[in-house]
mmCIF file of C-alpha atoms and ligand atoms in Angstrom:
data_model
loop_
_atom_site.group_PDB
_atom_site.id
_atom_site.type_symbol
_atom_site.label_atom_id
_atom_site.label_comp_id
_atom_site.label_asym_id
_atom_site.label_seq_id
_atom_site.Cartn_x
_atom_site.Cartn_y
_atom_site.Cartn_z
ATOM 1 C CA UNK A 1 -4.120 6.915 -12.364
ATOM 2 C CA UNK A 2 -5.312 10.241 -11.098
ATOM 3 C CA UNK A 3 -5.650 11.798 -14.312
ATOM 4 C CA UNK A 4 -8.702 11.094 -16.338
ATOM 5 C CA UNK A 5 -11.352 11.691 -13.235
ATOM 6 C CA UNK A 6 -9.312 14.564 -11.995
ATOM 7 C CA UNK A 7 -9.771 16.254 -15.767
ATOM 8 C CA UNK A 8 -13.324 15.274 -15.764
ATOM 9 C CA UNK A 9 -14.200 17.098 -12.375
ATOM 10 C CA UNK A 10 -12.442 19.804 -13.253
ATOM 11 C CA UNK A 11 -14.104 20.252 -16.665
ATOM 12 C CA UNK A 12 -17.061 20.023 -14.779
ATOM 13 C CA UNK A 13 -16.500 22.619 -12.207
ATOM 14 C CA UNK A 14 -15.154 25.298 -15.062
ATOM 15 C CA UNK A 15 -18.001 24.629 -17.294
ATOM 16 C CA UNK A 16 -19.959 25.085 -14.109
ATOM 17 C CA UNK A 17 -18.618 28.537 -13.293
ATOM 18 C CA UNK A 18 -19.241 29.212 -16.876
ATOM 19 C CA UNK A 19 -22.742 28.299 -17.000
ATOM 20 C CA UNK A 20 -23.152 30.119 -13.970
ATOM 21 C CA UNK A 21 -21.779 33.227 -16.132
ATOM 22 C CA UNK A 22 -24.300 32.255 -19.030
ATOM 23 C CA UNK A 23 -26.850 32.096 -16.379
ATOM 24 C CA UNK A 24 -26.648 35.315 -14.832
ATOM 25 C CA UNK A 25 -25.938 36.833 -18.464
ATOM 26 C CA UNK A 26 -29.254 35.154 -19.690
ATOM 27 C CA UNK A 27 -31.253 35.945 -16.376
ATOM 28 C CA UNK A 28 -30.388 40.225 -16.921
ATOM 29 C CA UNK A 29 -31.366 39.742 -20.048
ATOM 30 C CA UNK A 30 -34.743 37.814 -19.597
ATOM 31 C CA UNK A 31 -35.107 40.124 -16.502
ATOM 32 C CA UNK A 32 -35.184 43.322 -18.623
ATOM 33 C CA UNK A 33 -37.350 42.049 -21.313
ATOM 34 C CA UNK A 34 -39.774 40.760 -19.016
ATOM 35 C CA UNK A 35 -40.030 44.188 -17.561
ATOM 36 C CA UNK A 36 -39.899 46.681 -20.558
ATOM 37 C CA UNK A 37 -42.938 44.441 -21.846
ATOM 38 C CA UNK A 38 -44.692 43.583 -18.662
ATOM 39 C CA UNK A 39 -47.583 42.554 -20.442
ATOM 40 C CA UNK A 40 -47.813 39.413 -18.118
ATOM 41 C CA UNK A 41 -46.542 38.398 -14.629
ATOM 42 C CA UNK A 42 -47.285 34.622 -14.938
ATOM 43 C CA UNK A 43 -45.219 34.974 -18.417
ATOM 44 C CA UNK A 44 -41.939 36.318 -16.391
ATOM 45 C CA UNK A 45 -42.495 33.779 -13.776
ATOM 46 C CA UNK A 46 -43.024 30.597 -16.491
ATOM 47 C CA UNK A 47 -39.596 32.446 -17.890
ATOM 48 C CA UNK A 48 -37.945 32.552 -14.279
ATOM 49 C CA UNK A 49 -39.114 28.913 -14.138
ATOM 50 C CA UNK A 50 -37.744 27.671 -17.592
ATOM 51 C CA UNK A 51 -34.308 30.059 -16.847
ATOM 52 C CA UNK A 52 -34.235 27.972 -12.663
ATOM 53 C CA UNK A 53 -34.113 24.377 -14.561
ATOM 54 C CA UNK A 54 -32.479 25.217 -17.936
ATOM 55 C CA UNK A 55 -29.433 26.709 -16.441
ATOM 56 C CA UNK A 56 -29.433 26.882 -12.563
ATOM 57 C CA UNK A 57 -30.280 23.140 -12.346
ATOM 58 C CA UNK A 58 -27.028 22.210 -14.810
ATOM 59 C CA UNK A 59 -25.097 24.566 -13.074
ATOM 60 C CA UNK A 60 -25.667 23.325 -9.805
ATOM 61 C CA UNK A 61 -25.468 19.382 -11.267
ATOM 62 C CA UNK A 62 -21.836 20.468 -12.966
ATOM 63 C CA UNK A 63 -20.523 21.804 -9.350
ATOM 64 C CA UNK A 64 -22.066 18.702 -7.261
ATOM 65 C CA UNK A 65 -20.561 15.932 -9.434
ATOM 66 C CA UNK A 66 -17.454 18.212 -10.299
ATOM 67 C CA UNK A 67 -17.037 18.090 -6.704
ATOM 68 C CA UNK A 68 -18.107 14.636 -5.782
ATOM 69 C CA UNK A 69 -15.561 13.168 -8.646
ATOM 70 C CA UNK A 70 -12.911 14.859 -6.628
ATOM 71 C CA UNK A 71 -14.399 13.773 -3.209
ATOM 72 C CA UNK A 72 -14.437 10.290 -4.359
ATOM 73 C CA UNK A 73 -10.766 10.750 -6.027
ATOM 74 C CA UNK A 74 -9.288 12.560 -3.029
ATOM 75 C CA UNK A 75 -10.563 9.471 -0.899
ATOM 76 C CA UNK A 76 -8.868 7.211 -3.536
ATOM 77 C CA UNK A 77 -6.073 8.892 -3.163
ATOM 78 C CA UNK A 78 -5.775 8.897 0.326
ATOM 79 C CA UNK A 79 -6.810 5.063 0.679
ATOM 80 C CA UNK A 80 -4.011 4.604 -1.850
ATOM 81 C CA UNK A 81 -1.268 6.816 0.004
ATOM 82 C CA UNK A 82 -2.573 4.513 3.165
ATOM 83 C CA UNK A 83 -1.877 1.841 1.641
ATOM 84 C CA UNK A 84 1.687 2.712 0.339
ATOM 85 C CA UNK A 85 2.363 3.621 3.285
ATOM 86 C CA UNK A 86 1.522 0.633 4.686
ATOM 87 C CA UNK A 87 3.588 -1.228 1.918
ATOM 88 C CA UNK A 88 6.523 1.279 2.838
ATOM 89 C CA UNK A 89 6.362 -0.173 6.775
ATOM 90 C CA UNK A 90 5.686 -3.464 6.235
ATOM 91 C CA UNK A 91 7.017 -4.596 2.707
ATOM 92 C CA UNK A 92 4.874 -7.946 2.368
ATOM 93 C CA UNK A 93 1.165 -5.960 3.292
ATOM 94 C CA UNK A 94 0.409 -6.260 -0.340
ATOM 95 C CA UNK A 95 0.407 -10.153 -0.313
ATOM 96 C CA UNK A 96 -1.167 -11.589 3.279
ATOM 97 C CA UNK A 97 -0.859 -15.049 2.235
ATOM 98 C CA UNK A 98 2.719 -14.533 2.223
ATOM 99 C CA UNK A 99 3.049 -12.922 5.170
ATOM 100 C CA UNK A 100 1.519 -15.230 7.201
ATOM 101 C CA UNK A 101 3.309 -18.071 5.606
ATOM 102 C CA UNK A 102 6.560 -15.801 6.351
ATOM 103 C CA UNK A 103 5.252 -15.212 9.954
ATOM 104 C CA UNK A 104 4.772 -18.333 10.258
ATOM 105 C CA UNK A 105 8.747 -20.368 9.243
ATOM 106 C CA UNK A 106 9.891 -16.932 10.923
ATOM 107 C CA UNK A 107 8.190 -18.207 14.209
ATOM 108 C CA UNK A 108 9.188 -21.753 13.762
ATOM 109 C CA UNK A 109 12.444 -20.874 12.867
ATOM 110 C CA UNK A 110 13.071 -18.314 16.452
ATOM 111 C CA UNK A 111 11.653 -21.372 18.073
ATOM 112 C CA UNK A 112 14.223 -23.978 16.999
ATOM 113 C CA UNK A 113 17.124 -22.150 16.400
ATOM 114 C CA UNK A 114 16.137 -21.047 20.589
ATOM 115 C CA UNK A 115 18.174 -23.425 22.608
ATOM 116 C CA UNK A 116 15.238 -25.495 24.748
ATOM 117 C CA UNK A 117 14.503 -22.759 27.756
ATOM 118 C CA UNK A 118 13.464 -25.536 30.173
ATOM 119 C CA UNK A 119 16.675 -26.692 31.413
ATOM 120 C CA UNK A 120 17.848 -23.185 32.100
ATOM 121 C CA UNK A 121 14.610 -22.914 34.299
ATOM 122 C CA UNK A 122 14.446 -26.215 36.090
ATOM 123 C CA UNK A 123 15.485 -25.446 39.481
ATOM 124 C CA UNK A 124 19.405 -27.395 39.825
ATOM 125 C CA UNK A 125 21.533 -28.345 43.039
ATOM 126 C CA UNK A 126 25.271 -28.072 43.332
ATOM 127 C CA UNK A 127 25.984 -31.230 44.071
ATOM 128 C CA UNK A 128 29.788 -32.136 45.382
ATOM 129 C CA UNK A 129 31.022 -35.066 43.460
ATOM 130 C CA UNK A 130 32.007 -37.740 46.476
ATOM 131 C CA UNK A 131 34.954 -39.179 43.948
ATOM 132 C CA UNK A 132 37.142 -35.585 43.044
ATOM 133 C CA UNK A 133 34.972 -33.128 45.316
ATOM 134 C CA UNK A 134 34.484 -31.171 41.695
ATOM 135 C CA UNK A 135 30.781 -29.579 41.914
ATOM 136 C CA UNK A 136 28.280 -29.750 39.383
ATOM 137 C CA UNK A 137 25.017 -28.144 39.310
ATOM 138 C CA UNK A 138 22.437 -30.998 38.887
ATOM 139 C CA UNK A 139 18.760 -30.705 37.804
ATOM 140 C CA UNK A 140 16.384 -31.532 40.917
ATOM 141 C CA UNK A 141 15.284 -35.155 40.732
ATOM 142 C CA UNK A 142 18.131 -36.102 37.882
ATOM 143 C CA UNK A 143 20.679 -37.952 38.444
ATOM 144 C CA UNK A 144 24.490 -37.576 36.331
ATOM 145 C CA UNK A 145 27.910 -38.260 36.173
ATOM 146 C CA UNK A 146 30.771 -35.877 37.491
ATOM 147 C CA UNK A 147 32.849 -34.410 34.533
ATOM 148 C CA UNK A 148 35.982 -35.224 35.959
ATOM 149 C CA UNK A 149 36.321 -38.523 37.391
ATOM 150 C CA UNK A 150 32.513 -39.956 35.967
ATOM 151 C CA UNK A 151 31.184 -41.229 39.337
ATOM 152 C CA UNK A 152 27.003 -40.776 39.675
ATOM 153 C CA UNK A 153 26.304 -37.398 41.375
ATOM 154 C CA UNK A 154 22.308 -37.898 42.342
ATOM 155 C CA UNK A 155 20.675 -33.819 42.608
ATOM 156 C CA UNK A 156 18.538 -36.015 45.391
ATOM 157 C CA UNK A 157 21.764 -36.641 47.518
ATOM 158 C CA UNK A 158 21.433 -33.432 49.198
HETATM 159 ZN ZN1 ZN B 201 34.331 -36.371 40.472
#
């Protein structure tokens, strides 16, 4: 998509170097007239004047917007390369809705596929099974049954 502003600026910064040409061309000559007839000073200057916003003025216009096209295409450009970029390290950035929905089951998902945490962290007792002597590590406070023989082992025995 970089093509059609891209041509435009550039037409517009060539026809500004050739106006500038034209200019300079047009100044000499208005400059040598003025001065081989020098019947009138205020006459040059109106000249000068005319010459400043006929063709300096344009000239000037061509290079600003020449160069502001490309400014504002170069930004483009560089807000579009961000944002492949971005695409190229996160593959759903072009669709947030998604993503979040995605973040979302991925989170749910990691959280029930994750065996439940809190038994692993509840503080257990080895408790010696009175039956078989077999020990078994019993949450505090809960009470089971041995795996061997099945008599009560109580965490609160000890
Ligand atoms: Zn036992």
């Amino acid at each position: 998509m970089r093509g059609f502003g891209y041509v435009i600026s550039v037409i517009l910064t060539v026809a500004g170097a050739i106006y500038t040409l034209v200019s300079l061309i047009f100044t000499l000559i208005i400059m040598s007239e003025v001065s081989s007839e020098s019947d009138s000073f205020a006459e040059g200057l109106v000249l000068l004047l005319i010459l400043f916003t006929m063709f300096y003025l344009p000239t000037f216009a061509l290079f600003f917007f020449g160069h502001r096209i490309r400014k504002k295409l170069k930004r483009k450009n560089e807000a579009e390369a961000a944002a492949i970029a971005a695409a190229q390290y996160d593959p759903v950035y072009h669709a947030p809705p998604v993503q979040q929905r995605v973040e979302t089951k991925t989170v749910i998902n990691v959280v029930e596929s994750r065996p439940a945490p809190a038994p692993k962290k509840a503080p257990t007792v080895s408790v010696e099974c009175k039956g078989c002597g077999a020990r078994k590590a019993v949450v505090k406070g809960e009470s089971t049954s041995c795996d061997y023989c099945g008599s009560p082992l109580a965490a609160t025995a000890q």
